[in-house]
């Protein structure tokens, strides 16, 4: 909350001084907008966080429905939607929900990259790299997941080695 307050009040140099600034950088514009509503500002921020957190089951469903049957995809999405920790995380001002949202969004963007035409793949992978970069700013442990995803891209046999190296470098 301190870092969000500093960003809303114009101190944009906190990234050079503090640890784990990805979540405050992401939520500060919403908190600045919510300040205009007085005592309802916390509720607006929580609504925004809950709204983004609620997209996780839909992203998972979209990924799985192309790989498995729609019934299996719906079953997995419902299990994710009923996760008690996932339902609680978005109601606190902590980056746990944000990191989970970024990781699922990165997987969804990677899935879209695989389905995209060859000349558009760099765009989807750039989005994945940006999302994982912001997640790594929120929690540095996310960098390990980004490295695993990058190594997974190198293993894709459906792409040429040139495309795999290009996508790996864009993700990095």
mmCIF file with all atom_site columns, C-alpha atoms in Angstrom:
data_model
loop_
_atom_site.group_PDB
_atom_site.id
_atom_site.type_symbol
_atom_site.label_atom_id
_atom_site.label_alt_id
_atom_site.label_comp_id
_atom_site.label_asym_id
_atom_site.label_entity_id
_atom_site.label_seq_id
_atom_site.pdbx_PDB_ins_code
_atom_site.Cartn_x
_atom_site.Cartn_y
_atom_site.Cartn_z
_atom_site.occupancy
_atom_site.B_iso_or_equiv
_atom_site.pdbx_formal_charge
_atom_site.auth_seq_id
_atom_site.auth_comp_id
_atom_site.auth_asym_id
_atom_site.auth_atom_id
_atom_site.pdbx_PDB_model_num
ATOM 1   C CA . UNK A 1 1   ? 0.000   0.000   0.000   1.00 0.00 ? 1   UNK A CA 1
ATOM 2   C CA . UNK A 1 2   ? 2.898   2.338   0.721   1.00 0.00 ? 2   UNK A CA 1
ATOM 3   C CA . UNK A 1 3   ? 4.380   1.839   -2.751  1.00 0.00 ? 3   UNK A CA 1
ATOM 4   C CA . UNK A 1 4   ? 0.971   2.334   -4.400  1.00 0.00 ? 4   UNK A CA 1
ATOM 5   C CA . UNK A 1 5   ? 0.477   5.537   -2.383  1.00 0.00 ? 5   UNK A CA 1
ATOM 6   C CA . UNK A 1 6   ? 3.909   6.797   -3.445  1.00 0.00 ? 6   UNK A CA 1
ATOM 7   C CA . UNK A 1 7   ? 3.195   6.112   -7.124  1.00 0.00 ? 7   UNK A CA 1
ATOM 8   C CA . UNK A 1 8   ? -0.228  7.769   -7.005  1.00 0.00 ? 8   UNK A CA 1
ATOM 9   C CA . UNK A 1 9   ? 1.359   10.871  -5.455  1.00 0.00 ? 9   UNK A CA 1
ATOM 10  C CA . UNK A 1 10  ? 3.984   11.156  -8.182  1.00 0.00 ? 10  UNK A CA 1
ATOM 11  C CA . UNK A 1 11  ? 7.050   9.348   -6.800  1.00 0.00 ? 11  UNK A CA 1
ATOM 12  C CA . UNK A 1 12  ? 7.933   7.352   -9.944  1.00 0.00 ? 12  UNK A CA 1
ATOM 13  C CA . UNK A 1 13  ? 11.459  6.474   -8.792  1.00 0.00 ? 13  UNK A CA 1
ATOM 14  C CA . UNK A 1 14  ? 10.430  3.785   -6.321  1.00 0.00 ? 14  UNK A CA 1
ATOM 15  C CA . UNK A 1 15  ? 11.389  1.073   -8.805  1.00 0.00 ? 15  UNK A CA 1
ATOM 16  C CA . UNK A 1 16  ? 15.029  2.036   -8.365  1.00 0.00 ? 16  UNK A CA 1
ATOM 17  C CA . UNK A 1 17  ? 14.816  1.910   -4.592  1.00 0.00 ? 17  UNK A CA 1
ATOM 18  C CA . UNK A 1 18  ? 12.369  -0.847  -3.663  1.00 0.00 ? 18  UNK A CA 1
ATOM 19  C CA . UNK A 1 19  ? 11.901  -4.582  -4.152  1.00 0.00 ? 19  UNK A CA 1
ATOM 20  C CA . UNK A 1 20  ? 8.899   -6.139  -5.941  1.00 0.00 ? 20  UNK A CA 1
ATOM 21  C CA . UNK A 1 21  ? 7.385   -3.098  -7.622  1.00 0.00 ? 21  UNK A CA 1
ATOM 22  C CA . UNK A 1 22  ? 5.485   -4.842  -10.430 1.00 0.00 ? 22  UNK A CA 1
ATOM 23  C CA . UNK A 1 23  ? 2.172   -5.019  -8.584  1.00 0.00 ? 23  UNK A CA 1
ATOM 24  C CA . UNK A 1 24  ? 2.249   -1.370  -7.395  1.00 0.00 ? 24  UNK A CA 1
ATOM 25  C CA . UNK A 1 25  ? 3.129   -0.149  -10.896 1.00 0.00 ? 25  UNK A CA 1
ATOM 26  C CA . UNK A 1 26  ? 0.199   -2.111  -12.308 1.00 0.00 ? 26  UNK A CA 1
ATOM 27  C CA . UNK A 1 27  ? -2.391  -1.139  -9.704  1.00 0.00 ? 27  UNK A CA 1
ATOM 28  C CA . UNK A 1 28  ? -1.364  2.526   -9.161  1.00 0.00 ? 28  UNK A CA 1
ATOM 29  C CA . UNK A 1 29  ? -3.404  3.879   -12.127 1.00 0.00 ? 29  UNK A CA 1
ATOM 30  C CA . UNK A 1 30  ? -6.483  2.099   -10.804 1.00 0.00 ? 30  UNK A CA 1
ATOM 31  C CA . UNK A 1 31  ? -5.831  3.422   -7.291  1.00 0.00 ? 31  UNK A CA 1
ATOM 32  C CA . UNK A 1 32  ? -5.377  6.941   -8.693  1.00 0.00 ? 32  UNK A CA 1
ATOM 33  C CA . UNK A 1 33  ? -8.686  6.676   -10.545 1.00 0.00 ? 33  UNK A CA 1
ATOM 34  C CA . UNK A 1 34  ? -10.402 5.267   -7.444  1.00 0.00 ? 34  UNK A CA 1
ATOM 35  C CA . UNK A 1 35  ? -9.249  8.163   -5.248  1.00 0.00 ? 35  UNK A CA 1
ATOM 36  C CA . UNK A 1 36  ? -11.779 10.361  -7.004  1.00 0.00 ? 36  UNK A CA 1
ATOM 37  C CA . UNK A 1 37  ? -14.559 8.353   -5.347  1.00 0.00 ? 37  UNK A CA 1
ATOM 38  C CA . UNK A 1 38  ? -13.542 9.125   -1.767  1.00 0.00 ? 38  UNK A CA 1
ATOM 39  C CA . UNK A 1 39  ? -14.271 6.418   0.759   1.00 0.00 ? 39  UNK A CA 1
ATOM 40  C CA . UNK A 1 40  ? -15.174 3.905   -1.967  1.00 0.00 ? 40  UNK A CA 1
ATOM 41  C CA . UNK A 1 41  ? -11.635 3.851   -3.358  1.00 0.00 ? 41  UNK A CA 1
ATOM 42  C CA . UNK A 1 42  ? -10.652 0.537   -1.730  1.00 0.00 ? 42  UNK A CA 1
ATOM 43  C CA . UNK A 1 43  ? -13.802 -1.100  -3.044  1.00 0.00 ? 43  UNK A CA 1
ATOM 44  C CA . UNK A 1 44  ? -13.083 0.027   -6.604  1.00 0.00 ? 44  UNK A CA 1
ATOM 45  C CA . UNK A 1 45  ? -9.529  -1.350  -6.454  1.00 0.00 ? 45  UNK A CA 1
ATOM 46  C CA . UNK A 1 46  ? -10.818 -4.642  -5.027  1.00 0.00 ? 46  UNK A CA 1
ATOM 47  C CA . UNK A 1 47  ? -13.484 -4.813  -7.729  1.00 0.00 ? 47  UNK A CA 1
ATOM 48  C CA . UNK A 1 48  ? -10.829 -4.325  -10.437 1.00 0.00 ? 48  UNK A CA 1
ATOM 49  C CA . UNK A 1 49  ? -8.579  -6.972  -8.876  1.00 0.00 ? 49  UNK A CA 1
ATOM 50  C CA . UNK A 1 50  ? -11.478 -9.412  -8.550  1.00 0.00 ? 50  UNK A CA 1
ATOM 51  C CA . UNK A 1 51  ? -12.527 -8.757  -12.129 1.00 0.00 ? 51  UNK A CA 1
ATOM 52  C CA . UNK A 1 52  ? -9.068  -9.573  -13.482 1.00 0.00 ? 52  UNK A CA 1
ATOM 53  C CA . UNK A 1 53  ? -8.731  -12.565 -11.186 1.00 0.00 ? 53  UNK A CA 1
ATOM 54  C CA . UNK A 1 54  ? -12.070 -13.856 -12.463 1.00 0.00 ? 54  UNK A CA 1
ATOM 55  C CA . UNK A 1 55  ? -10.697 -14.039 -16.010 1.00 0.00 ? 55  UNK A CA 1
ATOM 56  C CA . UNK A 1 56  ? -8.315  -16.867 -15.045 1.00 0.00 ? 56  UNK A CA 1
ATOM 57  C CA . UNK A 1 57  ? -10.875 -19.700 -15.456 1.00 0.00 ? 57  UNK A CA 1
ATOM 58  C CA . UNK A 1 58  ? -11.960 -18.297 -18.831 1.00 0.00 ? 58  UNK A CA 1
ATOM 59  C CA . UNK A 1 59  ? -8.368  -18.161 -20.084 1.00 0.00 ? 59  UNK A CA 1
ATOM 60  C CA . UNK A 1 60  ? -7.792  -21.730 -18.923 1.00 0.00 ? 60  UNK A CA 1
ATOM 61  C CA . UNK A 1 61  ? -11.009 -22.857 -20.590 1.00 0.00 ? 61  UNK A CA 1
ATOM 62  C CA . UNK A 1 62  ? -9.960  -21.198 -23.866 1.00 0.00 ? 62  UNK A CA 1
ATOM 63  C CA . UNK A 1 63  ? -6.569  -22.922 -23.788 1.00 0.00 ? 63  UNK A CA 1
ATOM 64  C CA . UNK A 1 64  ? -7.976  -26.367 -22.996 1.00 0.00 ? 64  UNK A CA 1
ATOM 65  C CA . UNK A 1 65  ? -10.978 -26.370 -25.315 1.00 0.00 ? 65  UNK A CA 1
ATOM 66  C CA . UNK A 1 66  ? -8.665  -26.388 -28.323 1.00 0.00 ? 66  UNK A CA 1
ATOM 67  C CA . UNK A 1 67  ? -6.535  -29.221 -26.941 1.00 0.00 ? 67  UNK A CA 1
ATOM 68  C CA . UNK A 1 68  ? -9.127  -31.388 -25.199 1.00 0.00 ? 68  UNK A CA 1
ATOM 69  C CA . UNK A 1 69  ? -12.883 -31.771 -25.362 1.00 0.00 ? 69  UNK A CA 1
ATOM 70  C CA . UNK A 1 70  ? -15.049 -28.810 -24.321 1.00 0.00 ? 70  UNK A CA 1
ATOM 71  C CA . UNK A 1 71  ? -16.461 -30.875 -21.447 1.00 0.00 ? 71  UNK A CA 1
ATOM 72  C CA . UNK A 1 72  ? -12.994 -31.524 -20.005 1.00 0.00 ? 72  UNK A CA 1
ATOM 73  C CA . UNK A 1 73  ? -12.067 -27.887 -20.451 1.00 0.00 ? 73  UNK A CA 1
ATOM 74  C CA . UNK A 1 74  ? -15.214 -26.794 -18.619 1.00 0.00 ? 74  UNK A CA 1
ATOM 75  C CA . UNK A 1 75  ? -14.504 -29.219 -15.775 1.00 0.00 ? 75  UNK A CA 1
ATOM 76  C CA . UNK A 1 76  ? -10.969 -27.889 -15.266 1.00 0.00 ? 76  UNK A CA 1
ATOM 77  C CA . UNK A 1 77  ? -12.149 -24.263 -15.529 1.00 0.00 ? 77  UNK A CA 1
ATOM 78  C CA . UNK A 1 78  ? -14.810 -24.892 -12.875 1.00 0.00 ? 78  UNK A CA 1
ATOM 79  C CA . UNK A 1 79  ? -12.232 -26.419 -10.529 1.00 0.00 ? 79  UNK A CA 1
ATOM 80  C CA . UNK A 1 80  ? -10.026 -23.365 -11.018 1.00 0.00 ? 80  UNK A CA 1
ATOM 81  C CA . UNK A 1 81  ? -12.981 -21.032 -10.488 1.00 0.00 ? 81  UNK A CA 1
ATOM 82  C CA . UNK A 1 82  ? -13.811 -22.701 -7.168  1.00 0.00 ? 82  UNK A CA 1
ATOM 83  C CA . UNK A 1 83  ? -10.253 -22.567 -5.825  1.00 0.00 ? 83  UNK A CA 1
ATOM 84  C CA . UNK A 1 84  ? -10.600 -21.040 -2.338  1.00 0.00 ? 84  UNK A CA 1
ATOM 85  C CA . UNK A 1 85  ? -7.160  -19.421 -2.410  1.00 0.00 ? 85  UNK A CA 1
ATOM 86  C CA . UNK A 1 86  ? -7.792  -17.950 -5.833  1.00 0.00 ? 86  UNK A CA 1
ATOM 87  C CA . UNK A 1 87  ? -11.073 -16.496 -4.612  1.00 0.00 ? 87  UNK A CA 1
ATOM 88  C CA . UNK A 1 88  ? -9.375  -14.923 -1.586  1.00 0.00 ? 88  UNK A CA 1
ATOM 89  C CA . UNK A 1 89  ? -6.181  -13.599 -3.164  1.00 0.00 ? 89  UNK A CA 1
ATOM 90  C CA . UNK A 1 90  ? -7.870  -10.913 -5.214  1.00 0.00 ? 90  UNK A CA 1
ATOM 91  C CA . UNK A 1 91  ? -9.462  -9.454  -2.073  1.00 0.00 ? 91  UNK A CA 1
ATOM 92  C CA . UNK A 1 92  ? -6.138  -8.498  -0.538  1.00 0.00 ? 92  UNK A CA 1
ATOM 93  C CA . UNK A 1 93  ? -3.631  -5.917  -1.687  1.00 0.00 ? 93  UNK A CA 1
ATOM 94  C CA . UNK A 1 94  ? -0.946  -8.538  -2.295  1.00 0.00 ? 94  UNK A CA 1
ATOM 95  C CA . UNK A 1 95  ? 0.573   -9.567  -5.607  1.00 0.00 ? 95  UNK A CA 1
ATOM 96  C CA . UNK A 1 96  ? -0.306  -13.292 -5.331  1.00 0.00 ? 96  UNK A CA 1
ATOM 97  C CA . UNK A 1 97  ? -3.431  -12.950 -7.485  1.00 0.00 ? 97  UNK A CA 1
ATOM 98  C CA . UNK A 1 98  ? -1.529  -10.705 -9.872  1.00 0.00 ? 98  UNK A CA 1
ATOM 99  C CA . UNK A 1 99  ? 1.287   -13.210 -10.405 1.00 0.00 ? 99  UNK A CA 1
ATOM 100 C CA . UNK A 1 100 ? -1.225  -16.027 -10.958 1.00 0.00 ? 100 UNK A CA 1
ATOM 101 C CA . UNK A 1 101 ? -3.127  -13.869 -13.456 1.00 0.00 ? 101 UNK A CA 1
ATOM 102 C CA . UNK A 1 102 ? 0.098   -12.960 -15.291 1.00 0.00 ? 102 UNK A CA 1
ATOM 103 C CA . UNK A 1 103 ? 1.184   -16.594 -15.528 1.00 0.00 ? 103 UNK A CA 1
ATOM 104 C CA . UNK A 1 104 ? -2.152  -17.783 -16.896 1.00 0.00 ? 104 UNK A CA 1
ATOM 105 C CA . UNK A 1 105 ? -2.255  -14.830 -19.293 1.00 0.00 ? 105 UNK A CA 1
ATOM 106 C CA . UNK A 1 106 ? 1.287   -15.678 -20.461 1.00 0.00 ? 106 UNK A CA 1
ATOM 107 C CA . UNK A 1 107 ? 0.270   -19.285 -21.101 1.00 0.00 ? 107 UNK A CA 1
ATOM 108 C CA . UNK A 1 108 ? -2.800  -18.089 -23.003 1.00 0.00 ? 108 UNK A CA 1
ATOM 109 C CA . UNK A 1 109 ? -0.672  -15.731 -25.121 1.00 0.00 ? 109 UNK A CA 1
ATOM 110 C CA . UNK A 1 110 ? 1.779   -18.550 -25.833 1.00 0.00 ? 110 UNK A CA 1
ATOM 111 C CA . UNK A 1 111 ? -1.107  -20.787 -26.854 1.00 0.00 ? 111 UNK A CA 1
ATOM 112 C CA . UNK A 1 112 ? -2.313  -18.059 -29.220 1.00 0.00 ? 112 UNK A CA 1
ATOM 113 C CA . UNK A 1 113 ? 1.221   -17.686 -30.564 1.00 0.00 ? 113 UNK A CA 1
ATOM 114 C CA . UNK A 1 114 ? 1.327   -21.365 -31.520 1.00 0.00 ? 114 UNK A CA 1
ATOM 115 C CA . UNK A 1 115 ? -1.950  -21.021 -33.432 1.00 0.00 ? 115 UNK A CA 1
ATOM 116 C CA . UNK A 1 116 ? -1.026  -17.733 -35.126 1.00 0.00 ? 116 UNK A CA 1
ATOM 117 C CA . UNK A 1 117 ? 0.414   -17.442 -38.622 1.00 0.00 ? 117 UNK A CA 1
ATOM 118 C CA . UNK A 1 118 ? 4.206   -17.342 -38.769 1.00 0.00 ? 118 UNK A CA 1
ATOM 119 C CA . UNK A 1 119 ? 4.406   -13.597 -39.452 1.00 0.00 ? 119 UNK A CA 1
ATOM 120 C CA . UNK A 1 120 ? 2.315   -12.779 -36.332 1.00 0.00 ? 120 UNK A CA 1
ATOM 121 C CA . UNK A 1 121 ? 4.029   -15.050 -33.802 1.00 0.00 ? 121 UNK A CA 1
ATOM 122 C CA . UNK A 1 122 ? 6.508   -12.417 -32.663 1.00 0.00 ? 122 UNK A CA 1
ATOM 123 C CA . UNK A 1 123 ? 3.607   -10.162 -31.596 1.00 0.00 ? 123 UNK A CA 1
ATOM 124 C CA . UNK A 1 124 ? 2.077   -12.806 -29.309 1.00 0.00 ? 124 UNK A CA 1
ATOM 125 C CA . UNK A 1 125 ? 5.463   -13.748 -27.891 1.00 0.00 ? 125 UNK A CA 1
ATOM 126 C CA . UNK A 1 126 ? 6.278   -10.087 -27.216 1.00 0.00 ? 126 UNK A CA 1
ATOM 127 C CA . UNK A 1 127 ? 3.077   -9.884  -25.189 1.00 0.00 ? 127 UNK A CA 1
ATOM 128 C CA . UNK A 1 128 ? 4.100   -13.004 -23.291 1.00 0.00 ? 128 UNK A CA 1
ATOM 129 C CA . UNK A 1 129 ? 7.510   -11.528 -22.545 1.00 0.00 ? 129 UNK A CA 1
ATOM 130 C CA . UNK A 1 130 ? 5.975   -8.270  -21.350 1.00 0.00 ? 130 UNK A CA 1
ATOM 131 C CA . UNK A 1 131 ? 3.478   -10.043 -19.079 1.00 0.00 ? 131 UNK A CA 1
ATOM 132 C CA . UNK A 1 132 ? 6.152   -12.318 -17.610 1.00 0.00 ? 132 UNK A CA 1
ATOM 133 C CA . UNK A 1 133 ? 8.446   -9.321  -17.123 1.00 0.00 ? 133 UNK A CA 1
ATOM 134 C CA . UNK A 1 134 ? 5.797   -7.517  -15.106 1.00 0.00 ? 134 UNK A CA 1
ATOM 135 C CA . UNK A 1 135 ? 5.137   -10.714 -13.125 1.00 0.00 ? 135 UNK A CA 1
ATOM 136 C CA . UNK A 1 136 ? 8.873   -11.026 -12.415 1.00 0.00 ? 136 UNK A CA 1
ATOM 137 C CA . UNK A 1 137 ? 8.835   -7.450  -11.126 1.00 0.00 ? 137 UNK A CA 1
ATOM 138 C CA . UNK A 1 138 ? 6.016   -8.439  -8.783  1.00 0.00 ? 138 UNK A CA 1
ATOM 139 C CA . UNK A 1 139 ? 7.734   -11.631 -7.597  1.00 0.00 ? 139 UNK A CA 1
ATOM 140 C CA . UNK A 1 140 ? 11.259  -12.444 -8.692  1.00 0.00 ? 140 UNK A CA 1
ATOM 141 C CA . UNK A 1 141 ? 10.541  -16.191 -8.434  1.00 0.00 ? 141 UNK A CA 1
ATOM 142 C CA . UNK A 1 142 ? 8.459   -15.808 -11.599 1.00 0.00 ? 142 UNK A CA 1
ATOM 143 C CA . UNK A 1 143 ? 11.692  -15.505 -13.585 1.00 0.00 ? 143 UNK A CA 1
ATOM 144 C CA . UNK A 1 144 ? 12.185  -19.258 -13.113 1.00 0.00 ? 144 UNK A CA 1
ATOM 145 C CA . UNK A 1 145 ? 8.800   -19.929 -14.715 1.00 0.00 ? 145 UNK A CA 1
ATOM 146 C CA . UNK A 1 146 ? 9.703   -17.612 -17.599 1.00 0.00 ? 146 UNK A CA 1
ATOM 147 C CA . UNK A 1 147 ? 12.922  -19.572 -18.110 1.00 0.00 ? 147 UNK A CA 1
ATOM 148 C CA . UNK A 1 148 ? 11.025  -22.877 -18.155 1.00 0.00 ? 148 UNK A CA 1
ATOM 149 C CA . UNK A 1 149 ? 8.540   -21.454 -20.674 1.00 0.00 ? 149 UNK A CA 1
ATOM 150 C CA . UNK A 1 150 ? 11.439  -20.262 -22.830 1.00 0.00 ? 150 UNK A CA 1
ATOM 151 C CA . UNK A 1 151 ? 13.049  -23.711 -22.745 1.00 0.00 ? 151 UNK A CA 1
ATOM 152 C CA . UNK A 1 152 ? 9.667   -25.203 -23.632 1.00 0.00 ? 152 UNK A CA 1
ATOM 153 C CA . UNK A 1 153 ? 9.536   -22.974 -26.709 1.00 0.00 ? 153 UNK A CA 1
ATOM 154 C CA . UNK A 1 154 ? 12.911  -24.356 -27.775 1.00 0.00 ? 154 UNK A CA 1
ATOM 155 C CA . UNK A 1 155 ? 11.400  -27.857 -27.639 1.00 0.00 ? 155 UNK A CA 1
ATOM 156 C CA . UNK A 1 156 ? 8.444   -27.119 -29.957 1.00 0.00 ? 156 UNK A CA 1
ATOM 157 C CA . UNK A 1 157 ? 8.820   -29.340 -33.003 1.00 0.00 ? 157 UNK A CA 1
ATOM 158 C CA . UNK A 1 158 ? 6.052   -27.580 -34.925 1.00 0.00 ? 158 UNK A CA 1
ATOM 159 C CA . UNK A 1 159 ? 8.302   -24.533 -35.444 1.00 0.00 ? 159 UNK A CA 1
ATOM 160 C CA . UNK A 1 160 ? 11.544  -24.256 -37.347 1.00 0.00 ? 160 UNK A CA 1
ATOM 161 C CA . UNK A 1 161 ? 14.736  -23.793 -35.359 1.00 0.00 ? 161 UNK A CA 1
ATOM 162 C CA . UNK A 1 162 ? 14.974  -20.227 -36.651 1.00 0.00 ? 162 UNK A CA 1
ATOM 163 C CA . UNK A 1 163 ? 11.460  -19.436 -35.387 1.00 0.00 ? 163 UNK A CA 1
ATOM 164 C CA . UNK A 1 164 ? 12.147  -21.102 -32.048 1.00 0.00 ? 164 UNK A CA 1
ATOM 165 C CA . UNK A 1 165 ? 15.342  -19.098 -31.515 1.00 0.00 ? 165 UNK A CA 1
ATOM 166 C CA . UNK A 1 166 ? 13.612  -15.873 -32.545 1.00 0.00 ? 166 UNK A CA 1
ATOM 167 C CA . UNK A 1 167 ? 10.696  -16.491 -30.165 1.00 0.00 ? 167 UNK A CA 1
ATOM 168 C CA . UNK A 1 168 ? 13.079  -17.491 -27.368 1.00 0.00 ? 168 UNK A CA 1
ATOM 169 C CA . UNK A 1 169 ? 15.039  -14.256 -27.807 1.00 0.00 ? 169 UNK A CA 1
ATOM 170 C CA . UNK A 1 170 ? 11.845  -12.182 -27.874 1.00 0.00 ? 170 UNK A CA 1
ATOM 171 C CA . UNK A 1 171 ? 10.637  -13.858 -24.678 1.00 0.00 ? 171 UNK A CA 1
ATOM 172 C CA . UNK A 1 172 ? 14.000  -13.259 -23.020 1.00 0.00 ? 172 UNK A CA 1
#
